[in-house]
XYZ file of C-alpha atoms in Angstrom:
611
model
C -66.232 -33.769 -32.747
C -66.648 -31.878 -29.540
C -63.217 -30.780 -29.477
C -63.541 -29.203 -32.998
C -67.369 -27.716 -32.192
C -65.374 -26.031 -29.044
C -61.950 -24.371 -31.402
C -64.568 -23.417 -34.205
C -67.070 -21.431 -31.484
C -63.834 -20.159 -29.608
C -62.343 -19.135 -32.841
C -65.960 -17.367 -33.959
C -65.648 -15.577 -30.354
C -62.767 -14.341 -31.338
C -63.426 -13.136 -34.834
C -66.252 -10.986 -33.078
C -64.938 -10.078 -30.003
C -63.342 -6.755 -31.413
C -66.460 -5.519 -33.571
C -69.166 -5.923 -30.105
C -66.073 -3.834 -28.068
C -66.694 -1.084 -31.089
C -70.295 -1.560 -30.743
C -70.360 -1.300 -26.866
C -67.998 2.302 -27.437
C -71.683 3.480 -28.936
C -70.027 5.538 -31.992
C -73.662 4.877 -34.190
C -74.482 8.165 -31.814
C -71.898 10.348 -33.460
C -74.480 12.236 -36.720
C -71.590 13.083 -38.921
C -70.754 9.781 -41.213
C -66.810 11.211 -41.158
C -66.163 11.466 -37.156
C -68.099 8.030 -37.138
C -65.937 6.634 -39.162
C -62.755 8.243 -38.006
C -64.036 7.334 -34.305
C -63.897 3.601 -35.290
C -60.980 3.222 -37.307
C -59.078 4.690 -34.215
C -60.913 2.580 -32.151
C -59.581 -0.430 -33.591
C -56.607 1.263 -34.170
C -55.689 1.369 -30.367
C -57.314 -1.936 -29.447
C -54.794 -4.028 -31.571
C -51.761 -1.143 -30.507
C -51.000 -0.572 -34.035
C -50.951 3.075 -32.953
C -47.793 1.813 -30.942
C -45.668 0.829 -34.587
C -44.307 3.672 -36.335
C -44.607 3.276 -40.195
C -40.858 2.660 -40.533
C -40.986 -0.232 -38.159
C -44.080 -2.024 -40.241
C -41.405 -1.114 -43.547
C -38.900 -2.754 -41.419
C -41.166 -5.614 -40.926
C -42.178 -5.755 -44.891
C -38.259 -6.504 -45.603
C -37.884 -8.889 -42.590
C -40.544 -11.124 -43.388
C -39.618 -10.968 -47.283
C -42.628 -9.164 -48.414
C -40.384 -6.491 -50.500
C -39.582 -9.302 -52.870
C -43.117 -10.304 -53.756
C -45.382 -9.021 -56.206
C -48.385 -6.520 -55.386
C -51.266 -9.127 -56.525
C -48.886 -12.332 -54.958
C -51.067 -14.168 -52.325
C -50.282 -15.136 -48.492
C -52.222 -17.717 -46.206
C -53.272 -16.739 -42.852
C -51.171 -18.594 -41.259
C -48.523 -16.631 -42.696
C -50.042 -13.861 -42.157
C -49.893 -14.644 -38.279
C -46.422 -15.117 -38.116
C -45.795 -11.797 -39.934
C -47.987 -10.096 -37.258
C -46.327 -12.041 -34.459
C -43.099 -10.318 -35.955
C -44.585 -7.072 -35.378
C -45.765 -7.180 -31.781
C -42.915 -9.056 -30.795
C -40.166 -6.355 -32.062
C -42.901 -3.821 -30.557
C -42.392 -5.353 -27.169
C -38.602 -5.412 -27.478
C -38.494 -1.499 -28.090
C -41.370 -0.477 -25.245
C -39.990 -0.380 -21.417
C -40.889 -3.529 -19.439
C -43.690 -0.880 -17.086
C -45.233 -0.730 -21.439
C -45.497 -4.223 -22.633
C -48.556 -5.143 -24.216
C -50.289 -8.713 -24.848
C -49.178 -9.813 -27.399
C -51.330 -12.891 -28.125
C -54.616 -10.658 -27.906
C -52.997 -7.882 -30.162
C -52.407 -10.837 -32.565
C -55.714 -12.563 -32.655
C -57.422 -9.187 -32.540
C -55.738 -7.699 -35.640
C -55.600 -11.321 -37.716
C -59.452 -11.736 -37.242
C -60.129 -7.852 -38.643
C -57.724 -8.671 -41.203
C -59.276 -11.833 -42.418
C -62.863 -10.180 -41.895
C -62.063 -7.699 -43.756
C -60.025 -8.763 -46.884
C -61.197 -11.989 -47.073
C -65.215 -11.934 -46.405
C -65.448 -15.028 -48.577
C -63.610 -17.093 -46.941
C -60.487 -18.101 -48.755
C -58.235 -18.105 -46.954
C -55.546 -15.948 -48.578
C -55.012 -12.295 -48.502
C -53.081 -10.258 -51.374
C -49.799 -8.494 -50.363
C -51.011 -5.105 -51.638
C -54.332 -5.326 -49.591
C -51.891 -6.145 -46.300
C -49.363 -4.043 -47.086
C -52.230 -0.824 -47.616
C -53.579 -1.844 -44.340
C -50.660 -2.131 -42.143
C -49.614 1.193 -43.826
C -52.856 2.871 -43.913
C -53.590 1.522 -39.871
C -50.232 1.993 -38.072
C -49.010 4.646 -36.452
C -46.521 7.932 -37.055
C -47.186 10.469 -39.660
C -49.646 10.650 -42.526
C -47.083 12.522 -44.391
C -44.916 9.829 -43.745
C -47.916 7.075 -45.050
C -48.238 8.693 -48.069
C -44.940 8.807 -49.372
C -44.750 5.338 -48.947
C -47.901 4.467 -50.143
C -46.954 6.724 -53.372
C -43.975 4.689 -54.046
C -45.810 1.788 -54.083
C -48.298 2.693 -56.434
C -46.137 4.835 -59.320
C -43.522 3.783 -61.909
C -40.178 4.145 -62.609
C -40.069 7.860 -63.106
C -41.791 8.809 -60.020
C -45.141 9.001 -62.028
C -48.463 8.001 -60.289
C -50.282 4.874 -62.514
C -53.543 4.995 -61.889
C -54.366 1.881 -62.458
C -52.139 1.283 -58.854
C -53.590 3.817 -57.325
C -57.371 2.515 -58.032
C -56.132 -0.703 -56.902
C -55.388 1.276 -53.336
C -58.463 2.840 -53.198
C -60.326 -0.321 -53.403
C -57.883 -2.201 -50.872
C -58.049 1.121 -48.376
C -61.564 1.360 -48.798
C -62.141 -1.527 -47.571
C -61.645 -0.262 -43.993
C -64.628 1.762 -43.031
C -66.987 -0.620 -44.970
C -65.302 -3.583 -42.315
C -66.599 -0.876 -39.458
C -70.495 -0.628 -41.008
C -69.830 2.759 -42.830
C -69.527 1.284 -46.245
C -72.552 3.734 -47.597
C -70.946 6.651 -46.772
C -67.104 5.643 -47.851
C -67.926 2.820 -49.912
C -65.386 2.037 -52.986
C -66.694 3.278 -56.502
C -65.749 3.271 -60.106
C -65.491 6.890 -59.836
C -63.367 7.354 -56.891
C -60.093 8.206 -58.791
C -62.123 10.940 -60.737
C -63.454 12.630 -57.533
C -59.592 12.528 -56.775
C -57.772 13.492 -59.688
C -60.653 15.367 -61.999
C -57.647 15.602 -64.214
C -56.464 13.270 -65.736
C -52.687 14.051 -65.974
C -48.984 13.327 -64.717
C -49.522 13.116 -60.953
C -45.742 13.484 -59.165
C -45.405 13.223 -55.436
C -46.225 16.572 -54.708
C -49.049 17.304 -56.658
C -50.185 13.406 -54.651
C -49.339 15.559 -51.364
C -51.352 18.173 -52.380
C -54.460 16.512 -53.252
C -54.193 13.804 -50.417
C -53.424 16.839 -47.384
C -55.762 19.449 -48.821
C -58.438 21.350 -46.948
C -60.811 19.969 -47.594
C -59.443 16.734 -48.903
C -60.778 14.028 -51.376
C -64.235 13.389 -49.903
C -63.665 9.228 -50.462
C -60.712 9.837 -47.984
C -61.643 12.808 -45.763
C -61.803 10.200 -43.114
C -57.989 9.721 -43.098
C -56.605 13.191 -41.843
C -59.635 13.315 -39.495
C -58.184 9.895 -38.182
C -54.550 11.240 -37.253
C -56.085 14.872 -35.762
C -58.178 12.495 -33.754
C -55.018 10.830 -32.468
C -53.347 14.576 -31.293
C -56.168 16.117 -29.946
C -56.695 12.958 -27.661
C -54.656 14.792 -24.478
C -55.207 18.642 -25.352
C -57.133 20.141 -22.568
C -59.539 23.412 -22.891
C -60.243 25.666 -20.038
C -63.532 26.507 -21.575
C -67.131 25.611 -20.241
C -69.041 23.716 -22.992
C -72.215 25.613 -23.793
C -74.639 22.838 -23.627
C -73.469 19.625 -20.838
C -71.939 22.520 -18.783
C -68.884 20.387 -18.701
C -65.409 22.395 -17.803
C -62.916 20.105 -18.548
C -63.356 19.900 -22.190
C -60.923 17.407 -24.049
C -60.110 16.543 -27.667
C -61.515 18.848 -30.288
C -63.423 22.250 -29.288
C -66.570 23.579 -31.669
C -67.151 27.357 -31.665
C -70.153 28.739 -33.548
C -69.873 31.175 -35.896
C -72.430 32.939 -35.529
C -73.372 32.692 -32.008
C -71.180 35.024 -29.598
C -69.286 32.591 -27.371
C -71.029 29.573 -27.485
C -68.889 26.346 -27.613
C -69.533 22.836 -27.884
C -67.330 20.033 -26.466
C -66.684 17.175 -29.231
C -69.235 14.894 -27.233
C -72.349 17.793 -27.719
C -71.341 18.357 -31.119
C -71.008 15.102 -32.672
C -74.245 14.307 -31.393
C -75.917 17.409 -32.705
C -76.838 18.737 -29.657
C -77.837 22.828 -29.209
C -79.569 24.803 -26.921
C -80.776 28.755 -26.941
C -80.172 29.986 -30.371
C -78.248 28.159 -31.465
C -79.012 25.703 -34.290
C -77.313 22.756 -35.476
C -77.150 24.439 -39.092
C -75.043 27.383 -37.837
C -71.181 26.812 -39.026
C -68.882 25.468 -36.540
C -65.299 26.117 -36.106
C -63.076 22.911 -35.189
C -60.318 24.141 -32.586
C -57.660 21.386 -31.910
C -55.703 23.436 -29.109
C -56.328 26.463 -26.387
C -54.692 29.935 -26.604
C -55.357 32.315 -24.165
C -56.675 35.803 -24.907
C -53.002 37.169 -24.419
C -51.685 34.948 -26.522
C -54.059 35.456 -29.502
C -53.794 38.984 -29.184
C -50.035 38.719 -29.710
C -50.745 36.130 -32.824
C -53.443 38.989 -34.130
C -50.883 42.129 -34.002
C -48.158 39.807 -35.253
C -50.119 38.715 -38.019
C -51.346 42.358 -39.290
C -47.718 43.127 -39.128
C -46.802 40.199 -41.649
C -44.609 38.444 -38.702
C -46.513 35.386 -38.852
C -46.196 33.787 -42.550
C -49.141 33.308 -44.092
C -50.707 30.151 -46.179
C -47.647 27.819 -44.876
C -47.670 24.051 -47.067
C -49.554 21.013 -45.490
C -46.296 19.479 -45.820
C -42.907 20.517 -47.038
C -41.704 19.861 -50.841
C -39.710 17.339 -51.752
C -37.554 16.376 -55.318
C -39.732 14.836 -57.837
C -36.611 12.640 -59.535
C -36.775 9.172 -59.017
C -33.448 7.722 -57.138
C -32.023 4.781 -57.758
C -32.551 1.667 -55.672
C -29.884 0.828 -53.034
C -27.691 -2.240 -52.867
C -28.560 -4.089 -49.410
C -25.648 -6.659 -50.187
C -23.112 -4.039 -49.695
C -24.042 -1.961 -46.618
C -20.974 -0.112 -47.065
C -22.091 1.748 -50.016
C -25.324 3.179 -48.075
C -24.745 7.158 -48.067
C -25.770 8.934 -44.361
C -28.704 10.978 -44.621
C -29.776 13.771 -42.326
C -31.587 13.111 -39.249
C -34.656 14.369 -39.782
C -37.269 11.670 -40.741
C -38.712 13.848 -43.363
C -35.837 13.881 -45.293
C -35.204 9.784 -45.397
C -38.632 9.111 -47.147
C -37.890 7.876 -50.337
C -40.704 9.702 -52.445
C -41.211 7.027 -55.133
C -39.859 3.961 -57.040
C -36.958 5.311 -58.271
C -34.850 2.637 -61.452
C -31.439 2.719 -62.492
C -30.261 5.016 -64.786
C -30.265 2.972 -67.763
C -33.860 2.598 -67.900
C -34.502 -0.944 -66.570
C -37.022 -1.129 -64.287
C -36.704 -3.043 -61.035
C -37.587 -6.252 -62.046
C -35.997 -6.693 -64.937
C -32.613 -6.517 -63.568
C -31.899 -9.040 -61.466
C -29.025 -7.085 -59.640
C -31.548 -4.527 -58.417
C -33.691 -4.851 -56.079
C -37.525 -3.362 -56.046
C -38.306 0.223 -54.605
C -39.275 -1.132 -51.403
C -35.924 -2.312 -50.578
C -34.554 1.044 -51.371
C -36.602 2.704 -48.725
C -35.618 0.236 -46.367
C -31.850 1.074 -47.313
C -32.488 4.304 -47.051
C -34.036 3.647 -43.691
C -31.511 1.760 -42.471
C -28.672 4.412 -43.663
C -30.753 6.783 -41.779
C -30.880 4.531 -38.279
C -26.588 4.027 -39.376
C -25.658 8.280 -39.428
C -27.620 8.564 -36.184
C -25.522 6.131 -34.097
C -22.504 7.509 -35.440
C -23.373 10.689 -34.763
C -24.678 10.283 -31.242
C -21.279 10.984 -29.556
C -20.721 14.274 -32.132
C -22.633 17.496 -32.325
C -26.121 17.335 -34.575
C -25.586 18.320 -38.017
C -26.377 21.630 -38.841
C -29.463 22.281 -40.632
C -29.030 22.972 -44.124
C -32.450 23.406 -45.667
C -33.722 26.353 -46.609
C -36.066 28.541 -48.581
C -34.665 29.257 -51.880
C -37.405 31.294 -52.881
C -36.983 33.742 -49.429
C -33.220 34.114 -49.346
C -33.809 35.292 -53.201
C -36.113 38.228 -51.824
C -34.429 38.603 -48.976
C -30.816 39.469 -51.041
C -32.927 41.539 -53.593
C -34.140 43.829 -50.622
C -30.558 44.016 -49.597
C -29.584 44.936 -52.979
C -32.580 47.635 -53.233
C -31.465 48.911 -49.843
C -27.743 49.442 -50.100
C -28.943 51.382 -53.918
C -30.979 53.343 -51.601
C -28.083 53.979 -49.418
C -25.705 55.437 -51.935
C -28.270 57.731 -53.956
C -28.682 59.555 -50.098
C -24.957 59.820 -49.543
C -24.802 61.345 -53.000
C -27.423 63.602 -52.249
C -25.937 64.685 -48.368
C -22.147 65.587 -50.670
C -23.823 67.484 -53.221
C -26.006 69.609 -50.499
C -22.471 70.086 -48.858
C -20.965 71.332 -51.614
C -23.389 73.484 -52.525
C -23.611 75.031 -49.200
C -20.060 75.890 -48.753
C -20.508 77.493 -51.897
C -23.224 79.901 -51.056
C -21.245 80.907 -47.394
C -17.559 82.087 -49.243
C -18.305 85.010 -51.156
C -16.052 84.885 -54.830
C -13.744 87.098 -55.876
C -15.708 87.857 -58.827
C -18.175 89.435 -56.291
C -15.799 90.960 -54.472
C -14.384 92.916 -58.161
C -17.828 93.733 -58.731
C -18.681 95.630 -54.980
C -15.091 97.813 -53.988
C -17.146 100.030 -52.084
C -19.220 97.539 -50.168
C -16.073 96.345 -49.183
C -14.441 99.735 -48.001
C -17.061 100.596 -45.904
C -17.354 97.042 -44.189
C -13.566 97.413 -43.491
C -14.537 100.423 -41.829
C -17.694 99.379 -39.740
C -15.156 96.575 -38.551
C -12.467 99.472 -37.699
C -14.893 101.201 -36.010
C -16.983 98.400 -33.865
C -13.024 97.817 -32.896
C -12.223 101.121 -31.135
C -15.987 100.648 -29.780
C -14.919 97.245 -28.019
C -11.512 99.224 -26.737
C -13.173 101.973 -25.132
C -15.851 99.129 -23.641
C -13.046 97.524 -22.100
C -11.296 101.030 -21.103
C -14.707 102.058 -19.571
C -15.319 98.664 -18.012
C -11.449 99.552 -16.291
C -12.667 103.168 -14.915
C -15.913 101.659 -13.291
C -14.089 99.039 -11.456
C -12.047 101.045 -9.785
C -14.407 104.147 -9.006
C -16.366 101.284 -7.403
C -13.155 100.753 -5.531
C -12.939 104.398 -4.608
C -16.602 104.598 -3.519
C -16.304 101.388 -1.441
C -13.458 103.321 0.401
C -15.696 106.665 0.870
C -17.664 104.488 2.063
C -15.997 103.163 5.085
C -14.556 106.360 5.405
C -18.054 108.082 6.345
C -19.115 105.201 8.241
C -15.792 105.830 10.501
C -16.789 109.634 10.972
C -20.144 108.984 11.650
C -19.218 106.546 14.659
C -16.685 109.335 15.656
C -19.107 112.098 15.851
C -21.802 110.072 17.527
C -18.976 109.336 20.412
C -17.853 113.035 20.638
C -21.142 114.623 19.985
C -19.583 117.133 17.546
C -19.724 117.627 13.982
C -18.042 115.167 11.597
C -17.110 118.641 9.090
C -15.068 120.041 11.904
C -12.968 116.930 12.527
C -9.670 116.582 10.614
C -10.341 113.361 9.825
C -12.787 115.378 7.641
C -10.416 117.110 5.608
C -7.980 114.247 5.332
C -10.362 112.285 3.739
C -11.039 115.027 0.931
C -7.147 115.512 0.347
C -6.914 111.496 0.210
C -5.304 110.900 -3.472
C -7.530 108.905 -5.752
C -6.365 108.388 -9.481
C -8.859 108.071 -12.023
C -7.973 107.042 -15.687
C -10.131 109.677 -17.597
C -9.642 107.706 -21.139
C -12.454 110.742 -22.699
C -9.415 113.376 -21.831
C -6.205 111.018 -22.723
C -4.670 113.088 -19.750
C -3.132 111.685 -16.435
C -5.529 112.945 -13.500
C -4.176 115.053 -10.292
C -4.557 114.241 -6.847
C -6.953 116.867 -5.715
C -10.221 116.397 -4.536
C -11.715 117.399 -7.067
C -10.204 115.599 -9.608
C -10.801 113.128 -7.712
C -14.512 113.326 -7.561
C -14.204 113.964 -11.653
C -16.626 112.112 -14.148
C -18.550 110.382 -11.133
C -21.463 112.389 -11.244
C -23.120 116.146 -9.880
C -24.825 114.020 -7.415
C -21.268 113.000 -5.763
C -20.150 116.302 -6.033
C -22.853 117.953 -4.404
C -22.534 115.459 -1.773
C -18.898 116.841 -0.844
C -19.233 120.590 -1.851
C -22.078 121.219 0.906
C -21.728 121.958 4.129
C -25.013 120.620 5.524
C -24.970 117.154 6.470
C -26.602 114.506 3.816
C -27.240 110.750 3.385
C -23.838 110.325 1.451
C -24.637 106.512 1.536
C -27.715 107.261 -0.931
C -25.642 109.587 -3.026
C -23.007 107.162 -3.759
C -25.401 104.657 -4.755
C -27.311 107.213 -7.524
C -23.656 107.558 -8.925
C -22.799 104.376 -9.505
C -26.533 104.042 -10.822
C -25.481 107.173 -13.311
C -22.063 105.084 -14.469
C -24.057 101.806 -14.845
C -26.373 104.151 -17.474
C -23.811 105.183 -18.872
C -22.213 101.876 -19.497
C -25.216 100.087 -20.719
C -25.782 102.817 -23.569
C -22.645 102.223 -24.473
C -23.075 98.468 -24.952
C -26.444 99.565 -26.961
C -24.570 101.365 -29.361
C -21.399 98.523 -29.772
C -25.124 96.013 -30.897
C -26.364 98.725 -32.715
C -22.916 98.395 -34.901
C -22.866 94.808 -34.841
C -26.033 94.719 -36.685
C -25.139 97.561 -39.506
C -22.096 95.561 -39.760
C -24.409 91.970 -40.437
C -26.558 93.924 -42.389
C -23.564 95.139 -44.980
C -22.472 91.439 -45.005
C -25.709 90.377 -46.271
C -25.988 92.908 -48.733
C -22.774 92.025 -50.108
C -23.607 88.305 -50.618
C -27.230 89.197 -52.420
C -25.678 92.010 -54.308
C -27.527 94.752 -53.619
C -25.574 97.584 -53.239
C -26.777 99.925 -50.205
C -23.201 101.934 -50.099
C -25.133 105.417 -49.000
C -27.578 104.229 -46.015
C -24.558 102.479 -44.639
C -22.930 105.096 -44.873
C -25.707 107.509 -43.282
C -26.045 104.738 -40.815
C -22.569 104.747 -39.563
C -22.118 108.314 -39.252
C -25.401 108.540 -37.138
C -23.815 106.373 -34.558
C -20.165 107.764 -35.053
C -20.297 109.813 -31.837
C -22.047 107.898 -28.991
C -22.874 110.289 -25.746
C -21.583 108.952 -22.188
């Protein structure tokens, strides 16, 4: 008798020792009803390491222990029930590093005792395989996008439609949980949960289920659920920000910024316990931040964002074929098709039936939908360890919908492309045109044509006698550069004799020194006197050598060359001044205007230039 009094107080110990560890953690502080909850579930959540078995290892654990067979409302014994869970923990210790393992006797007796406590408050004993199965699911760890795929196949037909008959039978099984943790007022199961889910009634496929069960806000029965998994990744994420009210700087987990108070944030501590100071109020909206940017880094996300680069409105999850696929034969592993490596894509979405129309259990050759996401699974686990020695498979998936815009603003682009090159030939074309004059015009204007030939015959014996006069100034300047030395060679003579450099016969040798000068004005061949010599270089050179008093002759030779520069550069005035009468005649003969007579008046103004 003492011996039993001592296992049934040990065993009571037990059943409570995980619900006063939740009570010691003080959550009751925490004002909102949904971070209370959240807070516990998690709690519990990490005390029994469920957070440490993905959701395909509890499916892997379903089909090991034989629960796939069974039906939804079949019932288990708790001693079953413990050798399931013993499965669990065991394979759990086999995959963590020995530094990792856990204890696994306390994770058992932990997470049997909230099990029993919480599906079977009256004591019988027995648990249903839908309320363990909705637990383990609901409770373990991975993603929740993950959870509710399989929870979806579960709880709709053969054609991938939601009954909700199944899925009020969930919510009362799921439900369950936060009453277990004292928050059954706020989250408690009602007859009109499925309404305040689905308002509608109507077909509910697997993505519509998405929709509903990952919206922003989502169904307020469940609102506890996403809050549960943020809770998990926000756990390590570190803010550089000083809370507002405990002064704290290394903030951790979620960060609150008010919305209407200019820089004041709250650590998740402050603001689950509703505390403020200054202004603020606990009434102002809050902002819930699960990671740190800096300033840079939003600034960058801003400009990127008001340029479109960042999409917009992106899916809680991604979207996935409504058809229902048929079940898998695990007698025949061979037949299992390779699937793609990303877990996403090895979900089977719901409980697919052959294509004849049987459901599951009424053939006897098939098995139920469960096993087909464990073959699936297990296909999935087969492609990656053949592929582990090859390349990854490339990524096929993509956006239907965005490759279709993206090849109709190719299509609009290249249109675009070809009406401009049309447009640049035609322009072309049309100026060509315009610069070669027709012959028609030409019929039309025979005298704007004669005189034009003869402005060009004329600015042609202009540029001749240019280049004839450019000819005769280079070699006067020749000449002159010889006077030159010449006079500087007297000048040193006379200064050493003391005489005058007119009565030296160097003198008169440099007057009789022959000179030729191509006169092209005269057409004649010039002499060898002096003073043909001294002919068409100016009266100020002449001078110079006709008198017999003594002059600067280095100042007179520079106001003749000064005199033939002149007289070159009105020359080159006149050779423009043709130029332009002959432009001018060119553009009246495109316009057709027909200005024969001031050409004409024109060219015989400048006919005889003056040198």
């Amino acid at each position: 008798m003492i011996e039993e009094g001592s296992k049934s107080s040990k065993a009571t110990v037990e059943k409570r020792q995980l619900f006063m560890e939740m009570r010691a953690q003080n959550f009751d502080v925490i004002r909102l009803s949904t971070y209370r909850t959240a807070c516990k579930l998690r709690f519990v959540q990490k005390r029994c390491n469920l957070h440490l078995v993905d959701v395909w290892n509890m499916i892997e654990a379903f089909r090991d222990n034989g629960l796939s067979t069974l039906d939804h409302n079949a019932e288990i014994n708790v001693s079953r029930l413990e050798t399931i869970l013993s499965s669990i923990f065991y394979q759990l210790n086999k995959r963590l590093p020995t530094t990792h393992q856990i204890n696994v006797e306390q994770s058992i007796g932990l997470l049997l005792n909230f099990m029993v406590a919480t599906y079977d408050s009256e004591g019988h004993g027995k648990l249903t395989v839908f309320s363990m199965k909705s637990m383990l699911a609901t409770m373990c760890g991975g993603k929740i996008v993950d959870k509710l795929r399989y929870i979806f196949s579960q709880i709709s037909d053969s054609s991938g439609t939601m009954v909700f008959a199944k899925f009020d039978q969930f919510l009362r099984e799921v439900l369950k949980l936060p009453t277990a943790v004292f928050e059954g007022p706020s989250f408690g199961y009602t007859e009109h949960s499925v309404r305040t889910c689905f308002p509608q009634q109507k077909k509910i496929l697997l993505n519509t289920f998405l929709d509903v069960m990952m919206a922003d806000p989502p169904p307020q029965c469940l609102v506890w659920l996403p809050l549960m998994h943020r809770l998990a990744n926000v756990e390590n994420v570190f803010h550089p920000v000083e809370c507002s009210y405990c002064r704290s700087e290394s903030m951790m987990g979620f960060r609150y910024r008010c919305q209407q108070c200019h820089g004041y944030q709250l650590c998740q501590n402050c603001f689950w316990r509703g505390h403020a100071s200054g202004p603020h109020s606990n009434q102002h909206q809050m902002k819930e931040h699960s990671s740190w940017k800096s300033p840079a880094k939003k600034l960058s996300h801003a400009i990127s964002k008001s340029l479109g680069c960042v999409p917009i409105g992106e899916p809680p999850h991604p979207v996935f074929p409504e058809a229902a696929e048929r079940p898998q034969d695990l007698a025949h592993p061979a037949q299992l098709k390779p699937v793609s490596n990303n877990m996403n894509d090895t979900i089977l979405m719901s409980s697919g039936a052959p294509t004849s129309g049987k459901s599951t259990l009424e053939s006897p050759s098939r098995l139920d939908e469960e096993h087909r996401l464990i073959a699936r699974y297990a296909a999935r686990l087969a492609a990656e360890a053949s592929n582990s020695t090859q390349c990854p498979p490339t990524d096929l998936s993509f956006n239907f919908d965005a490759n279709k815009q993206q090849r109709q603003l190719i299509a609009e682009l290249e249109n675009k492309n070809r009406e401009i090159l049309q447009e640049i030939q035609r322009l072309r074309l049309e100026h060509e045109q315009a610069s070669q004059p027709t012959p028609e015009k030409a019929q039309q204007n025979p005298t704007l044509l004669a005189e034009l030939r003869l402005l060009r015959h004329r600015k042609d014996e202009l540029e001749k006698r240019m280049s004839a006069l450019q000819e005769s100034r280079r070699e006067l300047m020749v000449q002159l550069e010889g006077l030159m030395r010449l006079l500087k060679d007297e000048e040193q003579k006379a200064a050493q004799t003391g005489g005058s450099p007119h009565s030296s016969p160097s003198h008169s040798a440099s007057c009789t020194m022959p000179m030729p000068i191509r006169s092209t004005s005269a057409g004649s061949t010039p002499t060898h006197t002096p003073q043909d010599c001294l002919a068409g270089v100016g009266d100020d050179v002449l001078d110079a050598f006709s008198q017999g008093v003594p002059r600067n002759l280095r100042n007179d030779l520079l106001v003749a060359a000064d005199s033939i520069t002149n007289t070159m550069s009105s020359l080159v005035k006149e050779l423009h001044s043709v130029d332009d009468g002959l432009e001018d005649e060119e553009v009246n003969m495109r316009n057709g205007r027909d200005k024969v007579s001031s050409q004409r008046h024109y060219g015989n103004r400048h006919s005889t230039p003056s040198f």
